[in-house]
Amino acid sequence: MPSPAKTTDTQIIAAARKLVERRGRDGFSMKDVAAAVGIRAPSLYSRFAHRAQILASVEIEYWRQLERELARARTAGDPADALAAQARAYRAFAKAHPQGYGLMFDARAERTEEGTSARAGALAPTLPGFAALVAGGDAGDHARTLLAARVLTPFLHGFVSMELVGAFRLGGGLDEAFEYGVATILAGLRETGSHRTTRRRRRRHSRDVAH
Amino acid sequence: MPSPAKTTDTQIIAAARKLVERRGRDGFSMKDVAAAVGIRAPSLYSRFAHRAQILASVEIEYWRQLERELARARTAGDPADALAAQARAYRAFAKAHPQGYGLMFDARAERTEEGTSARAGALAPTLPGFAALVAGGDAGDHARTLLAARVLTPFLHGFVSMELVGAFRLGGGLDEAFEYGVATILAGLRETGSHRTTRRRRRRHSRDVAH
DNA sequence: ACCTGAACACCGTTCAAGT
DNA sequence: ACCTGAACACCGTTCAAGT
């Protein structure tokens, strides 16, 4: 005769997420999560292998939510405007879920198949914008699209994580700094997208400097 | 009659740093640190208030080391070249000390006066380069220098932390992507630095889009 | 199948006692 | 002043037992 289930995996993950958001990734115990869904800590182990797996599930939820918000933020028309709108949505997401954002980039997290694909998928809604910006109609130029994405995306992550950790200490408006950064990068990318030779020359130059 | 000291604060911090680099910020216990310097865990509390204070001391060491390496990487001549060289030094530092780098941007760290100033000082060696790049000889234009620094610096942090966490999954060379990002941003900044009106127009445009 | 209390091997930290 | 063992209140996790 099986014991009737008092809760569900979904409820457990939701409870854990709430605790993460309130007190951070280290701010809850298995006992806390269990109590939040009306069971005892050892019972969690019939559903999750260990604490890290619960955290990994919470992390995946955050990545999926970010993906939805980036997709929703995408506007029609000029690709640079669409990317700027998505950049603002990205920052807004991080500021709305500071603890969750920290979890998403925690190096100690588990490396699951599902987590890797959730993370990769989250930024997918921005790729058409980059393709339109730098490759024009040439949708097959995947390498150029990827290079462009890898300028703005790191800026976004770096800016918001520095902002969340309080690293901007020298004054000045951060909204303005963010807008300035996004505009500068998009202008730089648009320029390299419209002049292939300019871009080739610049890349060769960079390599010369590096080696 | 005092007990003779078996160790020093400096040795304790060095031992903790070694453990952090080997197993991460959560990978050592007070017992481990104490054993590494030949004492017992409770003795640490006559020197440090708690574990987080040891970690904070280790973190400060990393910030000071980064500052030294950025200062050393600075080259004479073209400011963009100097900044590119510092960008490479920044990335090399993060890849040489991945666990330490994670500690430096850990949101859970203590907020000490000394830590805040060590962090702020670490990026100071790049400021003259930004000033030369965007403000020309006008050393007093601090706001423009700061705006420029807040484009490249977040890119650097974002790129290396995404790289360390394994976030770049779509293939392509990361060395090339890094160089491309640095070159794109520096070109964008140099352009805004040489044409004040262009920059003013862009900033007003950004604000219009944001609000 | 799912839940439980008891137990295990840890943790950071406190404290009274030693020199 | 610095060090120590013992103790406290926790952890995550395991396990045998209950239904």
Coordinates of C-alpha atoms (C1' of nucleotides) in Angstrom, one line a residue:
Chain A
M1 CA 0.0 0.0 0.0
P2 CA 1.8 3.1 -1.2
S3 CA 1.9 6.2 1.0
P4 CA -0.2 8.9 -0.7
A5 CA 2.0 11.7 -2.2
K6 CA 1.8 14.8 -0.1
T7 CA 3.4 17.0 -2.8
T8 CA 4.8 17.1 -6.3
D9 CA 8.2 17.8 -7.9
T10 CA 6.7 21.0 -9.3
Q11 CA 5.7 22.2 -5.9
I12 CA 9.1 21.4 -4.5
I13 CA 10.9 23.3 -7.2
A14 CA 8.5 26.3 -6.8
A15 CA 9.2 26.3 -3.0
A16 CA 12.9 26.1 -3.6
R17 CA 12.7 29.0 -6.1
K18 CA 10.9 31.1 -3.6
L19 CA 13.5 30.5 -1.0
V20 CA 16.4 31.1 -3.4
E21 CA 14.8 34.5 -4.4
R22 CA 14.4 35.4 -0.7
R23 CA 17.7 34.3 0.8
G24 CA 20.0 33.3 -2.0
R25 CA 21.3 30.0 -3.3
D26 CA 22.9 29.1 0.1
G27 CA 20.0 30.5 2.1
F28 CA 17.9 27.5 2.4
S29 CA 18.3 24.0 3.7
M30 CA 16.7 20.7 2.7
K31 CA 14.6 21.0 5.9
D32 CA 13.3 24.4 4.7
V33 CA 12.3 23.2 1.3
A34 CA 10.6 20.1 2.8
A35 CA 8.8 22.2 5.4
A36 CA 7.5 24.5 2.7
V37 CA 5.7 21.6 1.0
G38 CA 4.7 19.8 4.2
I39 CA 7.1 16.9 4.3
R40 CA 10.4 16.0 6.0
A41 CA 13.8 16.5 4.6
P42 CA 14.7 12.8 3.9
S43 CA 11.6 12.5 1.7
L44 CA 13.1 14.8 -0.8
Y45 CA 15.6 12.1 -1.7
S46 CA 13.0 9.9 -3.2
R47 CA 12.4 12.7 -5.8
F48 CA 15.8 14.4 -6.2
A49 CA 19.2 12.8 -5.9
H50 CA 20.6 15.7 -3.8
R51 CA 20.3 19.3 -3.0
A52 CA 22.3 20.4 -6.1
Q53 CA 19.7 18.7 -8.3
I54 CA 16.9 20.9 -6.9
L55 CA 19.0 24.0 -7.5
A56 CA 19.7 22.8 -11.0
S57 CA 15.9 22.5 -11.6
V58 CA 15.3 26.0 -10.2
E59 CA 18.1 27.3 -12.5
I60 CA 16.4 25.8 -15.6
E61 CA 13.2 27.6 -14.7
Y62 CA 15.0 30.9 -14.6
W63 CA 16.6 30.3 -18.0
R64 CA 13.3 29.4 -19.5
Q65 CA 11.7 32.5 -18.1
L66 CA 14.5 34.7 -19.5
E67 CA 14.0 33.1 -22.9
R68 CA 10.3 33.9 -22.8
E69 CA 11.0 37.5 -21.8
L70 CA 13.6 38.0 -24.5
A71 CA 11.2 36.6 -27.1
R72 CA 8.5 38.9 -25.9
A73 CA 10.8 41.9 -26.0
R74 CA 11.7 41.5 -29.6
T75 CA 10.2 44.2 -31.7
A76 CA 9.7 44.4 -35.5
G77 CA 11.6 46.8 -37.6
D78 CA 15.2 47.9 -37.3
P79 CA 17.3 45.0 -35.9
A80 CA 19.3 47.4 -33.7
D81 CA 16.2 48.6 -32.1
A82 CA 15.0 45.1 -31.5
L83 CA 18.3 44.1 -29.9
A84 CA 18.3 47.2 -27.7
A85 CA 14.8 46.3 -26.5
Q86 CA 16.0 42.8 -25.7
A87 CA 19.0 44.2 -23.9
R88 CA 16.7 46.2 -21.7
A89 CA 14.6 43.2 -21.0
Y90 CA 17.7 41.2 -20.1
R91 CA 18.7 43.8 -17.5
A92 CA 15.2 44.1 -16.2
F93 CA 15.1 40.3 -15.7
A94 CA 18.4 40.3 -13.8
K95 CA 17.3 43.2 -11.5
A96 CA 13.9 41.6 -10.9
H97 CA 15.5 38.3 -9.9
P98 CA 19.0 39.1 -8.5
Q99 CA 19.4 35.9 -6.6
G100 CA 18.1 33.8 -9.4
Y101 CA 20.5 35.6 -11.8
G102 CA 23.4 34.7 -9.5
L103 CA 22.3 31.1 -9.6
M104 CA 22.2 31.0 -13.4
F105 CA 25.9 31.9 -13.6
D106 CA 27.1 29.9 -10.6
A107 CA 30.2 28.0 -11.7
R108 CA 29.4 25.3 -9.0
A109 CA 26.2 24.3 -10.6
E110 CA 25.6 20.8 -11.9
R111 CA 26.3 20.2 -15.6
T112 CA 23.1 18.5 -16.9
E113 CA 22.1 18.0 -20.4
E114 CA 18.8 19.8 -19.8
G115 CA 20.6 22.8 -18.1
T116 CA 23.0 23.2 -20.9
S117 CA 20.2 23.3 -23.5
A118 CA 18.0 25.6 -21.4
R119 CA 21.0 28.1 -21.1
A120 CA 21.8 27.8 -24.8
G121 CA 18.1 28.3 -25.7
A122 CA 17.6 31.3 -23.6
L123 CA 19.6 33.6 -25.8
A124 CA 18.3 32.1 -29.0
P125 CA 15.6 34.8 -29.4
T126 CA 18.4 37.4 -30.0
L127 CA 20.1 35.5 -32.8
P128 CA 17.8 36.6 -35.6
G129 CA 18.5 40.2 -34.6
F130 CA 22.2 39.7 -34.8
A131 CA 21.9 37.9 -38.1
A132 CA 19.9 40.8 -39.6
L133 CA 22.3 43.4 -38.1
V134 CA 25.6 42.0 -39.4
A135 CA 24.8 39.5 -42.1
G136 CA 22.1 41.4 -43.9
G137 CA 19.9 39.0 -45.8
D138 CA 22.7 36.4 -45.7
A139 CA 21.2 34.0 -43.2
G140 CA 23.8 31.4 -43.8
D141 CA 26.7 33.4 -42.3
H142 CA 26.5 31.8 -39.0
A143 CA 30.0 32.6 -37.9
R144 CA 29.5 36.4 -38.3
T145 CA 26.2 36.2 -36.4
L146 CA 27.9 34.3 -33.6
L147 CA 30.8 36.8 -33.4
A148 CA 28.4 39.7 -33.1
A149 CA 26.3 38.0 -30.4
R150 CA 29.5 37.4 -28.5
V151 CA 30.1 41.1 -28.2
L152 CA 26.7 42.3 -26.9
T153 CA 25.8 39.2 -24.8
P154 CA 29.0 39.4 -22.6
F155 CA 28.5 43.1 -22.2
L156 CA 24.9 42.5 -20.9
H157 CA 26.0 39.8 -18.5
G158 CA 29.0 41.7 -17.3
F159 CA 27.1 44.9 -16.8
V160 CA 24.2 43.5 -14.9
S161 CA 26.3 41.2 -12.7
M162 CA 28.7 44.1 -11.9
E163 CA 25.6 46.2 -11.1
L164 CA 24.2 43.5 -8.9
V165 CA 27.4 43.0 -7.0
G166 CA 27.8 46.8 -6.5
A167 CA 30.9 47.1 -8.6
F168 CA 30.1 50.5 -10.1
R169 CA 31.3 52.8 -7.4
L170 CA 32.5 55.9 -9.2
G171 CA 29.1 57.6 -9.5
G172 CA 27.2 58.5 -12.7
G173 CA 23.8 57.1 -13.8
L174 CA 23.8 53.4 -14.5
D175 CA 20.8 53.6 -16.8
E176 CA 22.7 56.1 -18.9
A177 CA 25.8 54.0 -18.9
F178 CA 23.8 50.9 -20.0
E179 CA 22.2 52.7 -22.8
Y180 CA 25.5 54.2 -23.9
G181 CA 27.1 50.7 -23.9
V182 CA 24.4 49.1 -25.9
A183 CA 24.3 51.9 -28.4
T184 CA 28.1 51.9 -28.8
I185 CA 28.3 48.2 -29.4
L186 CA 25.3 48.1 -31.8
A187 CA 26.8 50.9 -33.8
G188 CA 30.2 49.1 -33.9
L189 CA 28.5 45.9 -35.0
R190 CA 26.3 47.6 -37.7
E191 CA 29.4 49.2 -39.1
T192 CA 31.3 45.9 -39.4
G193 CA 28.2 44.3 -40.9
S194 CA 27.9 46.8 -43.7
H195 CA 31.5 46.9 -44.7
R196 CA 33.0 43.4 -45.1
T197 CA 36.5 44.7 -46.0
T198 CA 36.6 47.0 -42.9
R199 CA 35.8 44.0 -40.7
R200 CA 38.4 41.8 -42.3
R201 CA 41.0 44.5 -41.9
R202 CA 40.2 45.0 -38.3
R203 CA 40.3 41.3 -37.5
R204 CA 43.7 40.8 -39.1
H205 CA 45.0 43.8 -37.2
S206 CA 43.7 42.3 -33.9
R207 CA 45.4 39.1 -34.6
D208 CA 48.7 40.9 -35.3
V209 CA 48.5 42.6 -32.0
A210 CA 47.8 39.4 -30.1
H211 CA 50.6 37.3 -31.4
Chain B
M1 CA 52.8 33.7 29.9
P2 CA 51.5 33.9 26.3
S3 CA 51.4 30.8 24.0
P4 CA 54.0 31.3 21.3
A5 CA 52.3 32.0 17.9
K6 CA 52.6 29.0 15.6
T7 CA 51.6 30.9 12.5
T8 CA 50.7 34.4 11.1
D9 CA 47.7 36.0 9.5
T10 CA 49.7 36.1 6.2
Q11 CA 50.3 32.4 6.3
I12 CA 46.7 31.7 7.0
I13 CA 45.5 33.8 4.1
A14 CA 48.1 32.2 1.8
A15 CA 46.9 28.7 2.9
A16 CA 43.3 29.7 2.3
R17 CA 44.1 31.1 -1.1
K18 CA 45.8 27.8 -2.1
L19 CA 42.7 25.9 -1.0
V20 CA 40.4 28.2 -2.8
E21 CA 42.4 27.9 -6.0
R22 CA 42.4 24.1 -5.7
R23 CA 38.8 23.4 -4.7
G24 CA 36.9 26.6 -4.9
R25 CA 35.4 29.0 -2.4
D26 CA 33.3 26.3 -0.8
G27 CA 35.9 23.7 -1.0
F28 CA 37.7 24.2 2.2
S29 CA 36.7 24.1 5.9
M30 CA 38.2 26.0 8.8
K31 CA 39.7 22.7 9.9
D32 CA 41.5 22.5 6.5
V33 CA 42.9 26.0 6.7
A34 CA 44.0 25.4 10.3
A35 CA 45.6 22.1 9.5
A36 CA 47.5 23.7 6.6
V37 CA 49.2 26.1 9.1
G38 CA 49.6 23.6 11.9
I39 CA 46.9 24.8 14.3
R40 CA 43.3 23.8 15.2
A41 CA 40.2 25.3 13.8
P42 CA 39.1 27.3 16.9
S43 CA 42.5 29.1 17.0
L44 CA 41.6 30.8 13.8
Y45 CA 38.9 32.8 15.7
S46 CA 41.5 34.7 17.6
R47 CA 42.7 36.2 14.3
F48 CA 39.6 36.3 12.1
A49 CA 36.1 37.0 13.2
H50 CA 34.7 34.2 10.9
R51 CA 35.3 32.2 7.8
A52 CA 33.9 34.9 5.5
Q53 CA 36.6 37.3 6.8
I54 CA 39.3 34.9 5.6
L55 CA 37.6 34.7 2.2
A56 CA 37.4 38.5 2.1
S57 CA 41.1 38.7 2.7
V58 CA 41.8 36.2 0.0
E59 CA 39.6 38.2 -2.4
I60 CA 41.5 41.4 -1.7
E61 CA 44.8 39.6 -2.6
Y62 CA 43.3 38.7 -5.9
W63 CA 42.1 42.3 -6.6
R64 CA 45.6 43.6 -5.8
Q65 CA 47.2 41.1 -8.1
L66 CA 44.9 42.0 -10.9
E67 CA 45.7 45.6 -10.4
R68 CA 49.4 44.9 -10.7
E69 CA 48.9 42.8 -13.9
L70 CA 46.8 45.5 -15.5
A71 CA 49.4 48.1 -14.7
R72 CA 52.2 46.0 -16.1
A73 CA 50.2 45.3 -19.3
R74 CA 49.8 48.9 -20.1
T75 CA 51.9 49.9 -23.2
A76 CA 52.9 53.2 -24.4
G77 CA 51.6 54.7 -27.6
D78 CA 48.1 54.4 -29.1
P79 CA 45.5 54.2 -26.2
A80 CA 43.4 51.6 -28.0
D81 CA 46.5 49.3 -28.3
A82 CA 47.2 49.9 -24.6
L83 CA 43.6 49.0 -23.7
A84 CA 43.6 45.9 -25.9
A85 CA 46.8 44.7 -24.2
Q86 CA 45.1 45.3 -20.8
A87 CA 42.0 43.4 -22.0
R88 CA 44.2 40.4 -22.8
A89 CA 45.9 40.6 -19.4
Y90 CA 42.5 40.7 -17.7
R91 CA 41.4 37.6 -19.5
A92 CA 44.7 35.8 -18.9
F93 CA 44.3 36.6 -15.2
A94 CA 40.8 35.1 -15.0
K95 CA 41.9 32.0 -16.8
A96 CA 45.0 31.6 -14.6
H97 CA 42.8 31.9 -11.4
P98 CA 39.4 30.7 -12.3
Q99 CA 38.3 30.0 -8.7
G100 CA 39.8 33.2 -7.5
Y101 CA 38.0 35.1 -10.2
G102 CA 34.7 33.5 -9.1
L103 CA 35.4 34.7 -5.6
M104 CA 36.0 38.2 -6.7
F105 CA 32.5 38.5 -8.1
D106 CA 30.7 36.5 -5.5
A107 CA 27.6 38.4 -4.4
R108 CA 27.7 36.7 -1.0
A109 CA 31.1 38.3 -0.1
E110 CA 31.5 40.6 2.9
R111 CA 31.3 44.3 2.2
T112 CA 34.4 45.7 3.8
E113 CA 35.9 49.1 3.3
E114 CA 39.2 47.6 2.3
G115 CA 37.5 45.2 -0.2
T116 CA 35.6 48.0 -1.9
S117 CA 38.7 50.1 -2.4
A118 CA 40.8 47.1 -3.6
R119 CA 38.1 46.4 -6.2
A120 CA 37.8 50.0 -7.2
G121 CA 41.6 50.3 -7.5
A122 CA 42.1 47.2 -9.6
L123 CA 40.6 48.8 -12.7
A124 CA 42.3 52.1 -12.1
P125 CA 45.2 51.3 -14.4
T126 CA 42.9 51.3 -17.3
L127 CA 41.4 54.7 -16.7
P128 CA 44.2 56.8 -18.4
G129 CA 43.7 54.7 -21.5
F130 CA 40.0 55.5 -21.6
A131 CA 40.6 59.1 -20.9
A132 CA 43.1 59.3 -23.8
L133 CA 40.7 57.4 -26.1
V134 CA 37.5 59.4 -25.6
A135 CA 38.4 62.7 -24.1
G136 CA 41.6 63.4 -26.1
G137 CA 43.7 65.7 -24.0
D138 CA 40.8 66.8 -22.0
A139 CA 41.7 65.0 -18.7
G140 CA 38.9 66.8 -16.9
D141 CA 36.1 65.1 -18.7
H142 CA 35.6 62.4 -16.1
A143 CA 32.0 61.6 -17.1
R144 CA 33.0 60.6 -20.6
T145 CA 35.9 58.5 -19.4
L146 CA 33.6 56.7 -17.0
L147 CA 31.0 56.0 -19.7
A148 CA 33.7 54.5 -21.9
A149 CA 35.2 52.4 -19.2
R150 CA 31.7 51.0 -18.5
V151 CA 31.4 49.6 -22.0
L152 CA 34.7 47.7 -22.2
T153 CA 34.9 46.6 -18.6
P154 CA 31.6 44.8 -18.4
F155 CA 32.4 43.1 -21.7
L156 CA 35.6 41.8 -20.2
H157 CA 34.0 40.5 -17.1
G158 CA 31.0 39.1 -18.9
F159 CA 33.2 37.4 -21.5
V160 CA 35.6 35.7 -19.1
S161 CA 32.9 34.7 -16.7
M162 CA 30.8 33.2 -19.4
E163 CA 33.9 31.5 -20.7
L164 CA 34.8 30.1 -17.3
V165 CA 31.3 28.8 -16.7
G166 CA 31.2 27.1 -20.1
A167 CA 28.4 29.3 -21.6
F168 CA 29.8 29.5 -25.1
R169 CA 28.5 26.3 -26.6
L170 CA 27.9 27.1 -30.3
G171 CA 31.5 26.5 -31.4
G172 CA 33.9 29.0 -33.0
G173 CA 37.2 30.2 -31.6
L174 CA 36.9 32.1 -28.3
D175 CA 40.3 33.8 -28.8
E176 CA 38.9 35.2 -32.1
A177 CA 35.6 36.2 -30.5
F178 CA 37.4 38.0 -27.7
E179 CA 39.7 40.0 -30.0
Y180 CA 36.7 40.8 -32.2
G181 CA 34.7 42.1 -29.2
V182 CA 37.6 44.2 -27.9
A183 CA 38.3 45.7 -31.3
T184 CA 34.6 46.4 -32.0
I185 CA 34.1 48.2 -28.7
L186 CA 37.3 50.2 -29.0
A187 CA 36.4 51.3 -32.5
G188 CA 33.0 52.4 -31.3
L189 CA 34.5 54.3 -28.4
R190 CA 37.1 56.0 -30.5
E191 CA 34.5 57.1 -32.9
T192 CA 32.3 58.7 -30.2
G193 CA 35.5 60.3 -28.7
S194 CA 36.4 62.1 -31.9
H195 CA 33.0 63.4 -32.8
R196 CA 31.3 65.1 -29.9
T197 CA 28.2 65.8 -31.9
T198 CA 27.8 62.2 -33.0
R199 CA 28.0 61.1 -29.4
R200 CA 25.5 63.7 -28.2
R201 CA 23.0 62.7 -30.9
R202 CA 23.4 59.0 -30.1
R203 CA 22.9 59.5 -26.4
R204 CA 19.8 61.6 -26.9
H205 CA 18.5 58.9 -29.2
S206 CA 19.1 56.2 -26.6
R207 CA 17.2 58.1 -24.0
D208 CA 14.3 58.5 -26.3
V209 CA 14.1 54.8 -26.9
A210 CA 14.4 54.0 -23.2
H211 CA 11.6 56.2 -21.9
Chain C
dA1 C1' 5.8 4.3 -4.0
dC2 C1' 6.3 7.6 -0.7
dC3 C1' 7.0 9.0 3.9
dT4 C1' 9.3 8.9 8.6
dG5 C1' 12.6 9.2 12.8
dA6 C1' 17.0 8.0 14.0
dA7 C1' 21.6 8.1 12.9
dC8 C1' 26.2 9.4 10.6
dA9 C1' 29.7 12.3 9.4
dC10 C1' 30.3 16.5 8.8
dC11 C1' 30.1 22.1 9.5
dG12 C1' 31.1 27.0 11.7
dT13 C1' 31.4 28.9 16.0
dT14 C1' 31.7 29.4 21.2
dC15 C1' 33.8 28.8 25.5
dA16 C1' 36.3 27.6 29.5
dA17 C1' 40.7 26.0 30.5
dG18 C1' 45.7 25.7 29.7
dT19 C1' 50.4 28.0 29.0
Chain D
dA1 C1' 48.2 36.5 23.7
dC2 C1' 47.5 32.4 21.5
dC3 C1' 46.3 27.7 21.6
dT4 C1' 43.4 23.6 22.8
dG5 C1' 39.5 19.9 23.4
dA6 C1' 34.8 19.7 24.3
dA7 C1' 30.5 21.1 23.2
dC8 C1' 26.4 23.4 20.6
dA9 C1' 23.4 23.9 16.9
dC10 C1' 23.3 23.0 12.7
dC11 C1' 24.1 20.6 7.8
dG12 C1' 23.3 17.0 3.7
dT13 C1' 22.6 12.4 3.3
dT14 C1' 21.6 7.3 4.3
dC15 C1' 18.8 3.7 6.0
dA16 C1' 15.7 0.6 8.1
dA17 C1' 11.0 0.7 9.1
dG18 C1' 6.2 2.1 8.4
dT19 C1' 2.0 2.3 5.3

